[in-house]
Amino acid sequence: MSMGMGPMRGAGVPVQKSRDLRGTTRRLFSLLGPERFKLALALVLGVASVGFLVSGPQILGNATNILFDGIVSKMLPVGTSKAQAIELLRTHGHGQLASMISGMNVTPGVGVDITRMGQVLGVAALVYLVGATFNYLQGFTMSGLTQRLMSKMRADVEVKMSHLPLRYFDSHSHGDVLSRVTNDIDNLTTTIQQGLSQLMTSILTIVGVLGMMFWISPLLAAVSIITIPLALVVTTLIAKRSQRHFADQWRQTGSLNGLVEETHTGHELVQVYGRSDATVAEFNRQNKSLYLASFKAQFLSGMIQPSMQFISNINYVTIAVLGGYRVASGLLSLGAVTAFIQYSRQFTMPITQIASQMNMLQSGVASAERVFEFLDASEELPDTLEAPLAERAGVQRGAVTLERVSFRYEVNEPLIEDFSLEVAPGETVAIVGPTGAGKTTVVNLLVRFYEIDSGRILLDGVDYRDLSRDQVRRAFGMVLQDTWMFSGSIRDNIRYGRPDASDEEVVRAAEAAHVDGFVRTLPDGYATVLDEDASNLSSGQKQLLTIARAFLANQSILILDEATSNVDTRTEVLIQEAMSRLRQGRTSFVIAHRLSTIRDADTIIVMQHGRIVEQGDHESLMAAKGAYYELYESQFSDAGT
Amino acid sequence: MSLWRLLRRFLRPYLRQISILVVLLVAQTIGNLYLPNLNADIINDGVVAGNLHYIVHTGEWMLALALIIGVFSIVAIYWASQVSMGAGADIRGDVFKQVQSFSARDMNNFGTASLITRNTNDIQQIQLFLQMALTMMVIAPIMCFGGIIMALHEGLKLSLLLLVAVPAMGIFVGAVMVRVVPQFRSMQTKIDRINEVLREQITGVRVIRAFVRNESEAERFDVANVALTKTALNVNRTFALMLPTMMVILNLSSVAVIWFGGRLVNEGAMPIGNLTAFLTYILQILLSVMMAVMVAILLPRAAASGERVMQVLDTTAVISDIVNPVTPHELSGRVEFSNVTFAYPGSERPVLDRLSFTFEPGATSAIIGGTGSGKTTLLNLIPRFFDATEGQLLVNGVDVREQAREELWRSLGIVPQAAYLFSGTVASNLRFGREGASEAQLWRALDIAQASDFVREMPGGLEARIDQGGTNVSGGQRQRLAIARALVKEPSIYLFDDCFSALDAATDARLRAALRTGTENASVIIVAQRVSTIMHADRIIVLEDGRVVGMGSHEDLLETCSEYREIVVSQLGAEAAR
């Protein structure tokens, strides 16, 4: 598969969106490339297994023939030859019987040759056992193959995730990305696991059975083969119709699930705003249409099985009648007819199966397409490795310089134009502005989540572009807006920025962030395991833990992104103390709603509508009576009255 | 078993359909069992006797029978689909309605996410099981017993073979299931684990990159991936044993039938045609065992789902209306707390401790305090999401427990902490509490909520699309729309639960000024973290650890309440507290 390392194409937009069933299938099979020997082995095993299993009924038929020969022989007078016996029958008016016997291997008067029958049956048992063993080996090989394939695909997705630019995650809904890397991969795994192996067996069985049928009786085989197009036509006719209702069913399910989700989530609102009855009525309406759609889909798709059964029965009857005729006319042995009946039963089954496997494969291919789209999304430019800066190790002072930086998310929407800023080590830069003004854009550029369009950013005098992204990020300690925790212990979460920190250091960081006391009230203390989304913590507590995390990471530059807006008012006092302690000796970028806390910042950057509109210290900005002045007045005019 | 109870309850209305279904399936199965018998006749009386006419005649019979079987099965499928899908829809409807009657405590006990799954996926599982069970569970036993009877009929002695073949298959299937079922469960937890890691990597992408943890995340993923691959491989390899072994049992049975049957035929104890029929019957008996296995595979999942659904249906809401509710004389909007205490069951310390105060119509009251001080709980008592443990809460002069909740809610306008919008349009969201509101009324509410500017800019204005949860508008816009939604309802009591937090200071200030005029005759109760939001309230209540530590105006509290002063200093600086 292609993991295009080329230049970024239009903001991480998937290469193509058109549904290309054939192309996706081909690509899916091309993934099997490294496994082609195993695949060939599985195919050989499959052919062998089908070969053995398919010859079983034929051998059993031989045994039946021996039996039948013996029975008929017994009925004929002892001591006569076969020719004499036939002649005898003819003269007695049993012409039909005579011609049948002429096609048989009879020795008049002698009974069933039990020894020979036993030998033949022994061979049959052996053939079945060997066939089953090959069948098992094929299944064994195939499951190894598919599991390795899916494991590889999951690993590819993981690698891809770390190569995607942040722009991709910002411009795609998390739910959709998640659904691609989880639901779609799951669906694909199930499909490949069950579908591939079964499809192989089904096709091989059809070929094998058909071969045997032609070998036994070309006439009966020709009759049976008519059922193939009949079965296909019936199946596709029904499937086409039921497919429509299935699509309808899934659409209705989606919409009903949406309603359930939304109603249960907004439960209290629905109650207080008196919408219960209206919602139940809407639910019943949708539930009713879902019922109709699913009923039709189930009924129609359920019709395939009985229809195939009917076709199979027609085939059965035809063979019984025609075969009876042929046996009676001595053109065919009874054993051949019995074998044939068994074959015809084995024949319609794989056809029905292929129909349902095709359905399943279609949904699998649709999932594969979505996964491939994800894998094809354009990646971040690789770090320039020509000048890997080992020299950076010594000079962690924390000076940041922006020189004539320009950046825009959309090509036509200029955001930051020609922006310059010099931050000396230890200085504090505050970024203010109303919600949605784009304060996080500055952070995105500083830690190189996004690449600037022109100009340059220097870290301790070194151009970002001469550093790896990781080198840039290692210089920053961050308390971000989203208080993300991973499912693991509190200790490991605090340690996230510095995995090698000792337990004492973790405790010290927690103390500094005033979260130590709270952690100790938990039954398991620092070993308490946070569940997904850390729902067992309040937002304030999560915030405190992220602060502790930043404390421990101990970097020369600090980014505080609306860090204190979620913490309760009393703890905030303590946090602010801790924060100013943390800021000492470090360069810091602070993003906050409250202007009181940033009055003493060295530089204040004022943003509006995504753009930087003002820049300066508190006094000069107040004197300018611009955007900052207005913002400040609106907040403190309240305090004045 | 819960699933059994659930099915008994929801299948009862379909008894008539189910009886028709069973009759059809029995007839169909008998027909299928009779076909090989006719085939035996063709061989015995037609082929062996050389009677061509008989062969054709019986053939016609078989064809007619096959047609009847086909028609019967299609009609049976019709009823089976109707019953399974119908019962599924009924369960879904009942669960939904049941959840509608739940109180906040019930919602918390189950968890919203879990209730959603129970109302959707779980019922889908049951429906799937029902569809399979309704046909297979009827056919399999009939086919099995019918097959056995027919086999006995064809050859009594030969049927002794069944005593070996059927238990052999049963034991083998049982052994595989015992091994595979726990493996399946373990595989599911491993899939969940991988999905958890991936979800974390998507939601935490900024943090992971900021702390340069790509490599350790990749390791975490690898561990999960290797574990899943290993388990999946085990499961699939064990399962790969299933089909070949069943085929071996089936085929060896056929071999044995011919061996033993052949001797019987030779001794003249059985006609040869019966042997072929017997082969078909033994095949059908063993197939019915396989069918039962397929249903058995689905059973554990369906049983788990059934239990989860039944738990919802068995729950009686903690809070419900009394039999003869009292209707207040007038909807004044007065809210009176009298010695109200609230504690979660089993907890030692109450969340709210003997609170007494009154919210008067026409006045704005604010509640401030740290996290865990009980602000939101206090607010939740008013719409009776929870009941006070002690004391009395009067709304419009009547104890909330004596009112019909729908009646009580009519006078309340709530704006919760997390602003939540419903999918639809801006207008449909605004009309949520009052369907007949005019456009002018909607615009007035939007004006007050400082939302008319951005709504006007949205494509379609009032008719602009809103996604589920309101995810297509910004947090601040969502809050303003939620406020406007409450204003459209024009209730006599407003409950604002910290719903100004995503607004910038300037918008916040303008909104509050407009709100004062927009809610003149109502009681307004605001919970907030930010002092600037509430300092103009007529009265501020300072809560700490569920107790009132200060009550009065901003100026009063600066003088009298040290906790309040502390909050002001921390947020507005020492100057503001002077």
GROMACS .gro file of N, CA, C and O in nm, chain A residues 32-110:
model
  316
   32LEU      N    1  -0.242  -0.919   0.058
   32LEU     CA    2  -0.210  -1.058   0.087
   32LEU      C    3  -0.077  -1.098   0.024
   32LEU      O    4  -0.029  -1.209   0.044
   33GLY      N    5  -0.017  -1.005  -0.052
   33GLY     CA    6   0.107  -1.031  -0.122
   33GLY      C    7   0.211  -1.106  -0.040
   33GLY      O    8   0.254  -1.216  -0.080
   34PRO      N    9   0.250  -1.053   0.075
   34PRO     CA   10   0.354  -1.120   0.153
   34PRO      C   11   0.312  -1.260   0.199
   34PRO      O   12   0.395  -1.340   0.239
   35GLU      N   13   0.183  -1.285   0.195
   35GLU     CA   14   0.134  -1.413   0.244
   35GLU      C   15   0.105  -1.507   0.128
   35GLU      O   16   0.034  -1.606   0.145
   36ARG      N   17   0.156  -1.475   0.008
   36ARG     CA   18   0.107  -1.550  -0.108
   36ARG      C   19   0.142  -1.699  -0.101
   36ARG      O   20   0.066  -1.780  -0.151
   37PHE      N   21   0.254  -1.732  -0.035
   37PHE     CA   22   0.289  -1.874  -0.027
   37PHE      C   23   0.190  -1.947   0.065
   37PHE      O   24   0.145  -2.055   0.033
   38LYS      N   25   0.158  -1.881   0.174
   38LYS     CA   26   0.060  -1.940   0.266
   38LYS      C   27  -0.075  -1.952   0.196
   38LYS      O   28  -0.147  -2.050   0.213
   39LEU      N   29  -0.106  -1.850   0.119
   39LEU     CA   30  -0.234  -1.850   0.049
   39LEU      C   31  -0.237  -1.965  -0.051
   39LEU      O   32  -0.337  -2.038  -0.062
   40ALA      N   33  -0.123  -1.983  -0.121
   40ALA     CA   34  -0.115  -2.092  -0.217
   40ALA      C   35  -0.127  -2.226  -0.144
   40ALA      O   36  -0.196  -2.317  -0.190
   41LEU      N   37  -0.062  -2.236  -0.030
   41LEU     CA   38  -0.069  -2.359   0.050
   41LEU      C   39  -0.215  -2.388   0.088
   41LEU      O   40  -0.264  -2.500   0.074
   42ALA      N   41  -0.283  -2.281   0.135
   42ALA     CA   42  -0.423  -2.299   0.174
   42ALA      C   43  -0.506  -2.345   0.056
   42ALA      O   44  -0.594  -2.430   0.069
   43LEU      N   45  -0.474  -2.289  -0.060
   43LEU     CA   46  -0.548  -2.326  -0.180
   43LEU      C   47  -0.525  -2.474  -0.214
   43LEU      O   48  -0.619  -2.549  -0.243
   44VAL      N   49  -0.397  -2.517  -0.206
   44VAL     CA   50  -0.365  -2.656  -0.233
   44VAL      C   51  -0.437  -2.747  -0.134
   44VAL      O   52  -0.499  -2.847  -0.171
   45LEU      N   53  -0.430  -2.710  -0.006
   45LEU     CA   54  -0.497  -2.788   0.097
   45LEU      C   55  -0.647  -2.793   0.070
   45LEU      O   56  -0.711  -2.897   0.086
   46GLY      N   57  -0.701  -2.679   0.027
   46GLY     CA   58  -0.844  -2.673  -0.003
   46GLY      C   59  -0.880  -2.766  -0.118
   46GLY      O   60  -0.977  -2.842  -0.110
   47VAL      N   61  -0.799  -2.762  -0.223
   47VAL     CA   62  -0.825  -2.849  -0.338
   47VAL      C   63  -0.818  -2.995  -0.295
   47VAL      O   64  -0.906  -3.076  -0.327
   48ALA      N   65  -0.715  -3.028  -0.216
   48ALA     CA   66  -0.700  -3.166  -0.170
   48ALA      C   67  -0.820  -3.208  -0.086
   48ALA      O   68  -0.879  -3.315  -0.107
   49SER      N   69  -0.859  -3.120   0.007
   49SER     CA   70  -0.970  -3.154   0.095
   49SER      C   71  -1.098  -3.175   0.016
   49SER      O   72  -1.170  -3.273   0.035
   50VAL      N   73  -1.126  -3.081  -0.075
   50VAL     CA   74  -1.248  -3.093  -0.155
   50VAL      C   75  -1.240  -3.218  -0.243
   50VAL      O   76  -1.337  -3.293  -0.255
   51GLY      N   77  -1.121  -3.244  -0.298
   51GLY     CA   78  -1.103  -3.364  -0.380
   51GLY      C   79  -1.142  -3.490  -0.305
   51GLY      O   80  -1.218  -3.572  -0.354
   52PHE      N   81  -1.090  -3.501  -0.184
   52PHE     CA   82  -1.120  -3.621  -0.105
   52PHE      C   83  -1.268  -3.625  -0.066
   52PHE      O   84  -1.335  -3.727  -0.083
   53LEU      N   85  -1.316  -3.514  -0.012
   53LEU     CA   86  -1.453  -3.513   0.038
   53LEU      C   87  -1.553  -3.539  -0.074
   53LEU      O   88  -1.655  -3.604  -0.055
   54VAL      N   89  -1.518  -3.489  -0.194
   54VAL     CA   90  -1.611  -3.501  -0.305
   54VAL      C   91  -1.614  -3.645  -0.360
   54VAL      O   92  -1.715  -3.692  -0.409
   55SER      N   93  -1.499  -3.714  -0.346
   55SER     CA   94  -1.501  -3.852  -0.399
   55SER      C   95  -1.570  -3.947  -0.302
   55SER      O   96  -1.600  -4.060  -0.338
   56GLY      N   97  -1.595  -3.901  -0.180
   56GLY     CA   98  -1.661  -3.986  -0.080
   56GLY      C   99  -1.792  -4.048  -0.127
   56GLY      O  100  -1.805  -4.171  -0.129
   57PRO      N  101  -1.888  -3.966  -0.165
   57PRO     CA  102  -2.017  -4.022  -0.207
   57PRO      C  103  -2.003  -4.123  -0.322
   57PRO      O  104  -2.075  -4.222  -0.325
   58GLN      N  105  -1.907  -4.095  -0.411
   58GLN     CA  106  -1.885  -4.186  -0.524
   58GLN      C  107  -1.843  -4.325  -0.473
   58GLN      O  108  -1.894  -4.427  -0.517
   59ILE      N  109  -1.754  -4.326  -0.374
   59ILE     CA  110  -1.707  -4.454  -0.318
   59ILE      C  111  -1.822  -4.523  -0.244
   59ILE      O  112  -1.842  -4.643  -0.256
   60LEU      N  113  -1.899  -4.441  -0.170
   60LEU     CA  114  -2.015  -4.498  -0.102
   60LEU      C  115  -2.111  -4.558  -0.205
   60LEU      O  116  -2.174  -4.661  -0.182
   61GLY      N  117  -2.122  -4.486  -0.319
   61GLY     CA  118  -2.208  -4.535  -0.427
   61GLY      C  119  -2.161  -4.672  -0.474
   61GLY      O  120  -2.241  -4.762  -0.499
   62ASN      N  121  -2.029  -4.689  -0.485
   62ASN     CA  122  -1.974  -4.819  -0.524
   62ASN      C  123  -2.016  -4.926  -0.425
   62ASN      O  124  -2.052  -5.038  -0.463
   63ALA      N  125  -2.010  -4.892  -0.297
   63ALA     CA  126  -2.050  -4.987  -0.194
   63ALA      C  127  -2.198  -5.025  -0.212
   63ALA      O  128  -2.236  -5.142  -0.203
   64THR      N  129  -2.280  -4.925  -0.241
   64THR     CA  130  -2.422  -4.950  -0.264
   64THR      C  131  -2.440  -5.043  -0.384
   64THR      O  132  -2.525  -5.132  -0.383
   65ASN      N  133  -2.357  -5.018  -0.485
   65ASN     CA  134  -2.366  -5.103  -0.605
   65ASN      C  135  -2.337  -5.249  -0.572
   65ASN      O  136  -2.407  -5.340  -0.618
   66ILE      N  137  -2.231  -5.269  -0.493
   66ILE     CA  138  -2.194  -5.406  -0.455
   66ILE      C  139  -2.313  -5.471  -0.384
   66ILE      O  140  -2.350  -5.586  -0.410
   67LEU      N  141  -2.372  -5.390  -0.296
   67LEU     CA  142  -2.487  -5.438  -0.220
   67LEU      C  143  -2.602  -5.475  -0.314
   67LEU      O  144  -2.659  -5.584  -0.308
   68PHE      N  145  -2.632  -5.381  -0.403
   68PHE     CA  146  -2.744  -5.399  -0.495
   68PHE      C  147  -2.719  -5.519  -0.586
   68PHE      O  148  -2.808  -5.603  -0.608
   69ASP      N  149  -2.595  -5.527  -0.637
   69ASP     CA  150  -2.559  -5.640  -0.722
   69ASP      C  151  -2.586  -5.771  -0.649
   69ASP      O  152  -2.645  -5.865  -0.703
   70GLY      N  153  -2.543  -5.773  -0.524
   70GLY     CA  154  -2.558  -5.894  -0.444
   70GLY      C  155  -2.704  -5.932  -0.427
   70GLY      O  156  -2.743  -6.048  -0.441
   71ILE      N  157  -2.787  -5.829  -0.397
   71ILE     CA  158  -2.930  -5.854  -0.375
   71ILE      C  159  -2.993  -5.913  -0.501
   71ILE      O  160  -3.065  -6.014  -0.497
   72VAL      N  161  -2.964  -5.844  -0.612
   72VAL     CA  162  -3.024  -5.887  -0.739
   72VAL      C  163  -2.975  -6.027  -0.775
   72VAL      O  164  -3.052  -6.114  -0.817
   73SER      N  165  -2.843  -6.049  -0.755
   73SER     CA  166  -2.786  -6.180  -0.788
   73SER      C  167  -2.860  -6.290  -0.712
   73SER      O  168  -2.891  -6.397  -0.764
   74LYS      N  169  -2.889  -6.259  -0.586
   74LYS     CA  170  -2.954  -6.357  -0.499
   74LYS      C  171  -3.090  -6.400  -0.554
   74LYS      O  172  -3.135  -6.512  -0.536
   75MET      N  173  -3.158  -6.300  -0.618
   75MET     CA  174  -3.293  -6.327  -0.667
   75MET      C  175  -3.291  -6.417  -0.791
   75MET      O  176  -3.388  -6.479  -0.827
   76LEU      N  177  -3.174  -6.419  -0.860
   76LEU     CA  178  -3.166  -6.497  -0.982
   76LEU      C  179  -3.135  -6.643  -0.947
   76LEU      O  180  -3.070  -6.671  -0.847
   77PRO      N  181  -3.182  -6.733  -1.032
   77PRO     CA  182  -3.163  -6.876  -1.002
   77PRO      C  183  -3.015  -6.912  -0.996
   77PRO      O  184  -2.933  -6.862  -1.074
   78VAL      N  185  -2.982  -6.998  -0.901
   78VAL     CA  186  -2.844  -7.040  -0.881
   78VAL      C  187  -2.796  -7.119  -1.003
   78VAL      O  188  -2.873  -7.192  -1.065
   79GLY      N  189  -2.670  -7.104  -1.038
   79GLY     CA  190  -2.612  -7.187  -1.142
   79GLY      C  191  -2.624  -7.131  -1.282
   79GLY      O  192  -2.555  -7.175  -1.372
   80THR      N  193  -2.712  -7.029  -1.301
   80THR     CA  194  -2.721  -6.970  -1.434
   80THR      C  195  -2.614  -6.864  -1.450
   80THR      O  196  -2.567  -6.808  -1.352
   81SER      N  197  -2.578  -6.839  -1.577
   81SER     CA  198  -2.485  -6.729  -1.600
   81SER      C  199  -2.566  -6.600  -1.611
   81SER      O  200  -2.688  -6.602  -1.616
   82LYS      N  201  -2.497  -6.488  -1.613
   82LYS     CA  202  -2.563  -6.356  -1.619
   82LYS      C  203  -2.650  -6.348  -1.747
   82LYS      O  204  -2.767  -6.310  -1.742
   83ALA      N  205  -2.588  -6.392  -1.861
   83ALA     CA  206  -2.657  -6.386  -1.990
   83ALA      C  207  -2.783  -6.472  -1.987
   83ALA      O  208  -2.891  -6.431  -2.033
   84GLN      N  209  -2.768  -6.590  -1.927
   84GLN     CA  210  -2.884  -6.680  -1.920
   84GLN      C  211  -2.995  -6.617  -1.837
   84GLN      O  212  -3.113  -6.623  -1.872
   85ALA      N  213  -2.956  -6.557  -1.727
   85ALA     CA  214  -3.054  -6.497  -1.637
   85ALA      C  215  -3.131  -6.386  -1.709
   85ALA      O  216  -3.254  -6.376  -1.699
   86ILE      N  217  -3.059  -6.304  -1.786
   86ILE     CA  218  -3.124  -6.195  -1.859
   86ILE      C  219  -3.222  -6.250  -1.961
   86ILE      O  220  -3.336  -6.205  -1.972
   87GLU      N  221  -3.174  -6.353  -2.030
   87GLU     CA  222  -3.259  -6.418  -2.130
   87GLU      C  223  -3.388  -6.469  -2.067
   87GLU      O  224  -3.499  -6.449  -2.118
   88LEU      N  225  -3.368  -6.529  -1.949
   88LEU     CA  226  -3.481  -6.586  -1.874
   88LEU      C  227  -3.585  -6.480  -1.841
   88LEU      O  228  -3.706  -6.497  -1.859
   89LEU      N  229  -3.533  -6.366  -1.796
   89LEU     CA  230  -3.622  -6.257  -1.757
   89LEU      C  231  -3.700  -6.205  -1.878
   89LEU      O  232  -3.818  -6.176  -1.870
   90ARG      N  233  -3.627  -6.190  -1.988
   90ARG     CA  234  -3.689  -6.137  -2.111
   90ARG      C  235  -3.808  -6.225  -2.152
   90ARG      O  236  -3.916  -6.176  -2.181
   91THR      N  237  -3.783  -6.357  -2.151
   91THR     CA  238  -3.887  -6.449  -2.195
   91THR      C  239  -4.007  -6.444  -2.101
   91THR      O  240  -4.119  -6.469  -2.139
   92HIS      N  241  -3.984  -6.413  -1.975
   92HIS     CA  242  -4.095  -6.403  -1.880
   92HIS      C  243  -4.163  -6.265  -1.883
   92HIS      O  244  -4.245  -6.234  -1.800
   93GLY      N  245  -4.122  -6.185  -1.979
   93GLY     CA  246  -4.189  -6.054  -1.995
   93GLY      C  247  -4.134  -5.947  -1.903
   93GLY      O  248  -4.191  -5.839  -1.890
   94HIS      N  249  -4.021  -5.970  -1.838
   94HIS     CA  250  -3.960  -5.868  -1.752
   94HIS      C  251  -3.850  -5.796  -1.828
   94HIS      O  252  -3.736  -5.790  -1.782
   95GLY      N  253  -3.884  -5.745  -1.943
   95GLY     CA  254  -3.783  -5.682  -2.029
   95GLY      C  255  -3.710  -5.569  -1.959
   95GLY      O  256  -3.588  -5.553  -1.969
   96GLN      N  257  -3.789  -5.490  -1.887
   96GLN     CA  258  -3.733  -5.376  -1.815
   96GLN      C  259  -3.623  -5.420  -1.719
   96GLN      O  260  -3.513  -5.365  -1.718
   97LEU      N  261  -3.659  -5.519  -1.638
   97LEU     CA  262  -3.566  -5.572  -1.538
   97LEU      C  263  -3.441  -5.628  -1.604
   97LEU      O  264  -3.329  -5.608  -1.558
   98ALA      N  265  -3.466  -5.695  -1.716
   98ALA     CA  266  -3.355  -5.758  -1.788
   98ALA      C  267  -3.254  -5.655  -1.834
   98ALA      O  268  -3.133  -5.672  -1.815
   99SER      N  269  -3.305  -5.546  -1.890
   99SER     CA  270  -3.209  -5.446  -1.938
   99SER      C  271  -3.134  -5.381  -1.822
   99SER      O  272  -3.019  -5.340  -1.837
  100MET      N  273  -3.201  -5.369  -1.704
  100MET     CA  274  -3.131  -5.311  -1.589
  100MET      C  275  -3.015  -5.401  -1.547
  100MET      O  276  -2.904  -5.355  -1.525
  101ILE      N  277  -3.047  -5.532  -1.540
  101ILE     CA  278  -2.946  -5.625  -1.492
  101ILE      C  279  -2.830  -5.633  -1.589
  101ILE      O  280  -2.713  -5.651  -1.548
  102SER      N  281  -2.862  -5.612  -1.718
  102SER     CA  282  -2.754  -5.619  -1.815
  102SER      C  283  -2.646  -5.516  -1.784
  102SER      O  284  -2.529  -5.534  -1.818
  103GLY      N  285  -2.684  -5.406  -1.719
  103GLY     CA  286  -2.586  -5.302  -1.686
  103GLY      C  287  -2.520  -5.328  -1.552
  103GLY      O  288  -2.446  -5.244  -1.503
  104MET      N  289  -2.553  -5.439  -1.486
  104MET     CA  290  -2.500  -5.461  -1.352
  104MET      C  291  -2.397  -5.573  -1.350
  104MET      O  292  -2.385  -5.652  -1.441
  105ASN      N  293  -2.328  -5.578  -1.238
  105ASN     CA  294  -2.225  -5.678  -1.220
  105ASN      C  295  -2.281  -5.790  -1.132
  105ASN      O  296  -2.265  -5.790  -1.010
  106VAL      N  297  -2.357  -5.881  -1.195
  106VAL     CA  298  -2.424  -5.982  -1.114
  106VAL      C  299  -2.367  -6.122  -1.137
  106VAL      O  300  -2.321  -6.156  -1.244
  107THR      N  301  -2.373  -6.198  -1.033
  107THR     CA  302  -2.339  -6.340  -1.041
  107THR      C  303  -2.459  -6.413  -0.982
  107THR      O  304  -2.474  -6.416  -0.859
  108PRO      N  305  -2.548  -6.463  -1.066
  108PRO     CA  306  -2.674  -6.518  -1.018
  108PRO      C  307  -2.654  -6.617  -0.905
  108PRO      O  308  -2.563  -6.701  -0.908
  109GLY      N  309  -2.739  -6.603  -0.804
  109GLY     CA  310  -2.742  -6.698  -0.694
  109GLY      C  311  -2.648  -6.665  -0.581
  109GLY      O  312  -2.670  -6.703  -0.467
  110VAL      N  313  -2.545  -6.586  -0.608
  110VAL     CA  314  -2.449  -6.551  -0.503
  110VAL      C  315  -2.495  -6.423  -0.432
  110VAL      O  316  -2.544  -6.330  -0.496
   0.00000   0.00000   0.00000
